[in-house]
One Martini backbone bead per residue (centre of mass of N, CA, C, O) as a GRO file, in nm:
protein
  249
    1MET     BB    1   0.091   0.030   0.028
    2LEU     BB    2   0.039   0.389  -0.091
    3THR     BB    3   0.031   0.684   0.090
    4PHE     BB    4  -0.097   1.014   0.054
    5VAL     BB    5   0.020   1.269   0.228
    6GLY     BB    6  -0.073   1.556   0.398
    7LEU     BB    7   0.030   1.858   0.602
    8GLY     BB    8   0.014   2.113   0.482
    9LEU     BB    9   0.141   2.455   0.549
   10TYR     BB   10   0.364   2.433   0.862
   11ASP     BB   11   0.293   2.204   1.069
   12LEU     BB   12   0.242   1.939   1.281
   13ASP     BB   13  -0.072   2.016   1.307
   14ASP     BB   14  -0.180   2.012   0.999
   15VAL     BB   15  -0.217   1.718   1.014
   16SER     BB   16  -0.442   1.449   0.994
   17LEU     BB   17  -0.582   1.219   1.152
   18LYS     BB   18  -0.594   1.034   0.903
   19GLY     BB   19  -0.267   1.099   0.837
   20MET     BB   20  -0.171   1.028   1.164
   21HIS     BB   21  -0.245   0.720   1.129
   22ALA     BB   22  -0.095   0.652   0.881
   23ILE     BB   23   0.205   0.717   1.043
   24GLU     BB   24   0.136   0.508   1.246
   25GLU     BB   25   0.084   0.236   1.047
   26ALA     BB   26   0.382   0.270   0.914
   27ASP     BB   27   0.684   0.121   0.779
   28HIS     BB   28   0.736   0.407   0.584
   29VAL     BB   29   0.874   0.697   0.558
   30TYR     BB   30   0.822   0.984   0.322
   31LEU     BB   31   0.989   1.279   0.205
   32GLU     BB   32   0.895   1.528  -0.004
   33SER     BB   33   1.164   1.828  -0.070
   34TYR     BB   34   1.086   2.021  -0.329
   35THR     BB   35   0.763   2.170  -0.315
   36SER     BB   36   0.724   2.172  -0.026
   37ARG     BB   37   0.741   2.308   0.304
   38LEU     BB   38   0.790   2.328   0.647
   39MET     BB   39   0.845   2.644   0.847
   40GLY     BB   40   0.772   2.516   1.156
   41THR     BB   41   0.939   2.239   1.116
   42ASP     BB   42   1.151   1.949   1.114
   43LEU     BB   43   1.278   1.648   1.098
   44ALA     BB   44   1.347   1.567   1.420
   45ALA     BB   45   1.011   1.658   1.490
   46MET     BB   46   0.874   1.436   1.324
   47GLU     BB   47   1.010   1.180   1.421
   48LYS     BB   48   0.912   1.194   1.685
   49ARG     BB   49   0.617   1.237   1.680
   50TYR     BB   50   0.627   0.948   1.475
   51GLY     BB   51   0.835   0.739   1.600
   52LYS     BB   52   0.991   0.732   1.302
   53PRO     BB   53   1.161   0.730   1.021
   54VAL     BB   54   1.236   0.970   0.796
   55HIS     BB   55   1.256   0.994   0.433
   56ILE     BB   56   1.450   1.176   0.202
   57LEU     BB   57   1.320   1.311  -0.132
   58LYS     BB   58   1.394   1.420  -0.415
   59ARG     BB   59   1.325   1.465  -0.762
   60GLU     BB   60   1.521   1.205  -0.836
   61ASP     BB   61   1.377   1.012  -0.691
   62VAL     BB   62   1.081   1.034  -0.791
   63GLU     BB   63   1.126   1.102  -1.123
   64GLN     BB   64   1.347   0.859  -1.169
   65HIS     BB   65   1.380   0.711  -0.892
   66PRO     BB   66   1.124   0.510  -0.730
   67GLU     BB   67   1.182   0.215  -0.625
   68SER     BB   68   1.189   0.202  -0.318
   69VAL     BB   69   0.939   0.238  -0.289
   70LEU     BB   70   0.743   0.053  -0.433
   71ALA     BB   71   0.888  -0.194  -0.314
   72ALA     BB   72   0.774  -0.111  -0.032
   73ALA     BB   73   0.490  -0.129  -0.113
   74LYS     BB   74   0.448  -0.431  -0.183
   75THR     BB   75   0.518  -0.529   0.142
   76GLY     BB   76   0.382  -0.264   0.274
   77ASN     BB   77   0.385   0.029   0.439
   78VAL     BB   78   0.365   0.356   0.246
   79VAL     BB   79   0.468   0.703   0.319
   80PHE     BB   80   0.377   0.983   0.167
   81LEU     BB   81   0.500   1.313   0.194
   82THR     BB   82   0.352   1.625   0.217
   83GLY     BB   83   0.293   1.936   0.151
   84GLY     BB   84  -0.009   2.010   0.156
   85ASP     BB   85  -0.157   1.825  -0.155
   86PRO     BB   86  -0.048   1.596  -0.331
   87MET     BB   87  -0.243   1.701  -0.577
   88VAL     BB   88  -0.191   1.988  -0.620
   89SER     BB   89   0.072   2.173  -0.595
   90THR     BB   90   0.182   1.859  -0.528
   91THR     BB   91   0.212   1.670  -0.788
   92HIS     BB   92   0.198   1.280  -0.823
   93SER     BB   93   0.067   1.097  -1.044
   94ASP     BB   94   0.317   0.929  -1.122
   95ILE     BB   95   0.377   0.749  -0.900
   96ARG     BB   96   0.071   0.636  -0.892
   97ILE     BB   97   0.071   0.503  -1.158
   98ARG     BB   98   0.326   0.334  -1.114
   99ALA     BB   99   0.166   0.159  -0.901
  100ALA     BB  100  -0.069   0.069  -1.052
  101GLU     BB  101   0.112  -0.123  -1.260
  102GLN     BB  102   0.244  -0.282  -0.986
  103GLY     BB  103   0.004  -0.343  -0.798
  104ILE     BB  104  -0.028  -0.083  -0.627
  105SER     BB  105  -0.205   0.051  -0.375
  106THR     BB  106  -0.386   0.369  -0.349
  107ARG     BB  107  -0.424   0.681  -0.181
  108ILE     BB  108  -0.550   0.989  -0.010
  109VAL     BB  109  -0.482   1.257   0.254
  110HIS     BB  110  -0.562   1.501   0.264
  111GLY     BB  111  -0.450   1.884   0.259
  112ALA     BB  112  -0.380   2.172   0.276
  113SER     BB  113  -0.381   2.445   0.048
  114ILE     BB  114  -0.266   2.709  -0.139
  115ALA     BB  115  -0.491   2.702  -0.324
  116SER     BB  116  -0.689   2.801  -0.112
  117ALA     BB  117  -0.556   2.989   0.124
  118VAL     BB  118  -0.576   3.265  -0.022
  119CYS     BB  119  -0.856   3.309  -0.043
  120GLY     BB  120  -0.869   3.380   0.254
  121LEU     BB  121  -0.659   3.567   0.299
  122CYS     BB  122  -0.722   3.785   0.059
  123GLY     BB  123  -1.047   3.746  -0.092
  124LEU     BB  124  -1.057   3.579  -0.343
  125GLN     BB  125  -1.183   3.402  -0.558
  126ASN     BB  126  -1.157   3.083  -0.664
  127TYR     BB  127  -1.355   3.094  -0.965
  128ARG     BB  128  -1.095   3.326  -1.067
  129PHE     BB  129  -0.882   3.127  -1.112
  130GLY     BB  130  -0.626   3.042  -1.324
  131LYS     BB  131  -0.331   2.962  -1.414
  132SER     BB  132  -0.068   2.880  -1.282
  133CYS     BB  133   0.288   2.983  -1.131
  134SER     BB  134   0.638   3.018  -1.178
  135VAL     BB  135   0.958   3.154  -1.033
  136PRO     BB  136   1.269   3.122  -1.109
  137TYR     BB  137   1.586   3.118  -1.104
  138PRO     BB  138   1.774   3.228  -1.260
  139ALA     BB  139   2.037   3.217  -1.499
  140LYS     BB  140   2.256   3.157  -1.710
  141ASN     BB  141   2.158   3.241  -1.998
  142TRP     BB  142   1.853   3.278  -1.813
  143PHE     BB  143   1.519   3.384  -1.868
  144PRO     BB  144   1.184   3.331  -1.733
  145LYS     BB  145   0.892   3.393  -1.944
  146THR     BB  146   0.635   3.210  -1.902
  147PRO     BB  147   0.463   3.319  -1.629
  148PHE     BB  148   0.399   3.609  -1.791
  149GLU     BB  149   0.220   3.468  -1.998
  150THR     BB  150   0.022   3.363  -1.773
  151ILE     BB  151  -0.068   3.626  -1.648
  152LYS     BB  152  -0.147   3.772  -1.955
  153ALA     BB  153  -0.391   3.569  -1.982
  154ASN     BB  154  -0.539   3.589  -1.750
  155GLN     BB  155  -0.593   3.942  -1.777
  156LYS     BB  156  -0.752   3.919  -2.013
  157ALA     BB  157  -0.982   3.705  -1.844
  158ASP     BB  158  -1.017   3.771  -1.581
  159LEU     BB  159  -0.789   3.637  -1.388
  160HIS     BB  160  -0.640   3.508  -1.146
  161THR     BB  161  -0.291   3.451  -0.976
  162ILE     BB  162  -0.099   3.225  -0.917
  163VAL     BB  163   0.266   3.244  -0.766
  164PHE     BB  164   0.522   3.031  -0.754
  165LEU     BB  165   0.790   3.039  -0.534
  166ASP     BB  166   1.108   2.904  -0.538
  167ILE     BB  167   1.293   2.612  -0.430
  168GLN     BB  168   1.576   2.524  -0.252
  169GLU     BB  169   1.832   2.412  -0.087
  170ASN     BB  170   1.921   2.711   0.022
  171ARG     BB  171   1.663   2.875  -0.090
  172TYR     BB  172   1.377   3.145  -0.121
  173MET     BB  173   1.188   3.309  -0.303
  174SER     BB  174   1.075   3.610  -0.248
  175ILE     BB  175   0.873   3.870  -0.332
  176SER     BB  176   1.073   4.069  -0.434
  177GLU     BB  177   1.225   3.910  -0.638
  178ALA     BB  178   0.983   3.846  -0.809
  179VAL     BB  179   0.887   4.109  -0.885
  180GLU     BB  180   1.133   4.204  -1.022
  181ILE     BB  181   1.106   3.975  -1.256
  182LEU     BB  182   0.848   4.061  -1.365
  183GLU     BB  183   0.911   4.371  -1.406
  184LYS     BB  184   1.093   4.359  -1.627
  185LEU     BB  185   0.920   4.201  -1.828
  186SER     BB  186   0.704   4.398  -1.841
  187ALA     BB  187   0.873   4.600  -1.978
  188GLU     BB  188   0.966   4.442  -2.224
  189ASP     BB  189   0.654   4.453  -2.322
  190GLY     BB  190   0.482   4.688  -2.248
  191THR     BB  191   0.357   4.654  -1.987
  192ARG     BB  192   0.136   4.631  -1.639
  193ILE     BB  193   0.157   4.563  -1.317
  194HIS     BB  194  -0.085   4.697  -1.063
  195LEU     BB  195  -0.111   4.430  -0.889
  196TYR     BB  196   0.006   4.284  -0.553
  197VAL     BB  197  -0.018   3.987  -0.366
  198GLY     BB  198   0.170   3.890  -0.036
  199ILE     BB  199   0.189   3.576   0.111
  200ALA     BB  200   0.331   3.463   0.456
  201ARG     BB  201   0.309   3.243   0.589
  202ALA     BB  202   0.089   2.978   0.587
  203GLY     BB  203  -0.046   2.889   0.880
  204SER     BB  204   0.034   3.053   1.055
  205PRO     BB  205  -0.013   3.252   1.340
  206GLU     BB  206   0.155   3.474   1.147
  207PRO     BB  207   0.049   3.611   0.868
  208VAL     BB  208   0.148   3.773   0.579
  209VAL     BB  209  -0.048   4.054   0.402
  210ILE     BB  210  -0.004   4.232   0.062
  211ALA     BB  211  -0.123   4.516  -0.104
  212GLY     BB  212   0.030   4.636  -0.417
  213SER     BB  213   0.284   4.787  -0.547
  214ALA     BB  214   0.624   4.729  -0.628
  215GLU     BB  215   0.714   4.914  -0.466
  216LYS     BB  216   0.589   4.815  -0.210
  217MET     BB  217   0.709   4.524  -0.206
  218VAL     BB  218   1.009   4.590  -0.203
  219LYS     BB  219   0.947   4.662   0.079
  220ALA     BB  220   0.844   4.506   0.223
  221ASP     BB  221   0.784   4.320   0.514
  222PHE     BB  222   0.769   3.945   0.522
  223GLY     BB  223   0.980   3.771   0.599
  224SER     BB  224   0.967   3.487   0.616
  225PRO     BB  225   0.936   3.178   0.510
  226LEU     BB  226   0.705   3.114   0.292
  227HIS     BB  227   0.603   3.257  -0.046
  228ILE     BB  228   0.346   3.438  -0.186
  229LEU     BB  229   0.201   3.520  -0.562
  230VAL     BB  230  -0.079   3.742  -0.618
  231ILE     BB  231  -0.246   3.820  -0.905
  232PRO     BB  232  -0.492   4.051  -0.969
  233ALA     BB  233  -0.748   4.094  -1.126
  234GLN     BB  234  -1.025   4.246  -1.137
  235LEU     BB  235  -1.230   4.386  -0.882
  236HIS     BB  236  -1.397   4.326  -0.681
  237PRO     BB  237  -1.574   4.495  -0.403
  238VAL     BB  238  -1.545   4.237  -0.175
  239GLU     BB  239  -1.218   4.239  -0.243
  240GLU     BB  240  -1.124   4.517  -0.200
  241GLU     BB  241  -1.231   4.519   0.106
  242TYR     BB  242  -1.080   4.307   0.191
  243LEU     BB  243  -0.760   4.437   0.128
  244ARG     BB  244  -0.805   4.686   0.282
  245THR     BB  245  -0.852   4.530   0.574
  246PHE     BB  246  -0.598   4.257   0.544
  247ALA     BB  247  -0.383   4.427   0.294
  248ASP     BB  248  -0.295   4.714   0.285
  249LEU     BB  249  -0.434   4.882   0.041
   0.00000   0.00000   0.00000
């Protein structure tokens, strides 16, 4: 059995009771560490809470070499942990398909996802979101342009955009870094992003939500990671009022 368990947004207390029961019953516990991370805890705290080792999986372990996970699931109960929800912002459809092809039973224990949390934190209506995108760190001789094209398409359709920010081994993209990248792309395109919404540490006791111009976002103190951006479309009056009340618009 291979069980995908979403850990939620921020710390050890975010996992559901159903998810915790699955962890307690597991013979092997794996943690996918590259798409999202719980910033309110660490590996040692997880192992103490769960009472068993937690094996860290990198991207290549999941996408290219999942054999050890699948082999363990053929003979025992394996739990595959992810931040958020396993099949939303941290999608792992491929490994579930591979398991099914090998006759391995699977199930999903869902967790709170940033995809829905942003709606509650910034008040933008969930049915008005279009395709999401990610902003990676630029590399030598490469500057990412795809996310801006997604934002433009959503804006044309009057849809909001969730913009996921790059997570690397030892650094996390900040809202100010992402805004600077998007502002460079918008200047090259001859267009303008009029409004940003920045969210930091969703799911924590004190998340930060600030809405405003690029200049305001770059100067704002969002604090420690994880950060995420939303590019709103034309605001509904209720959305605008919510942002003024809870996001300093």
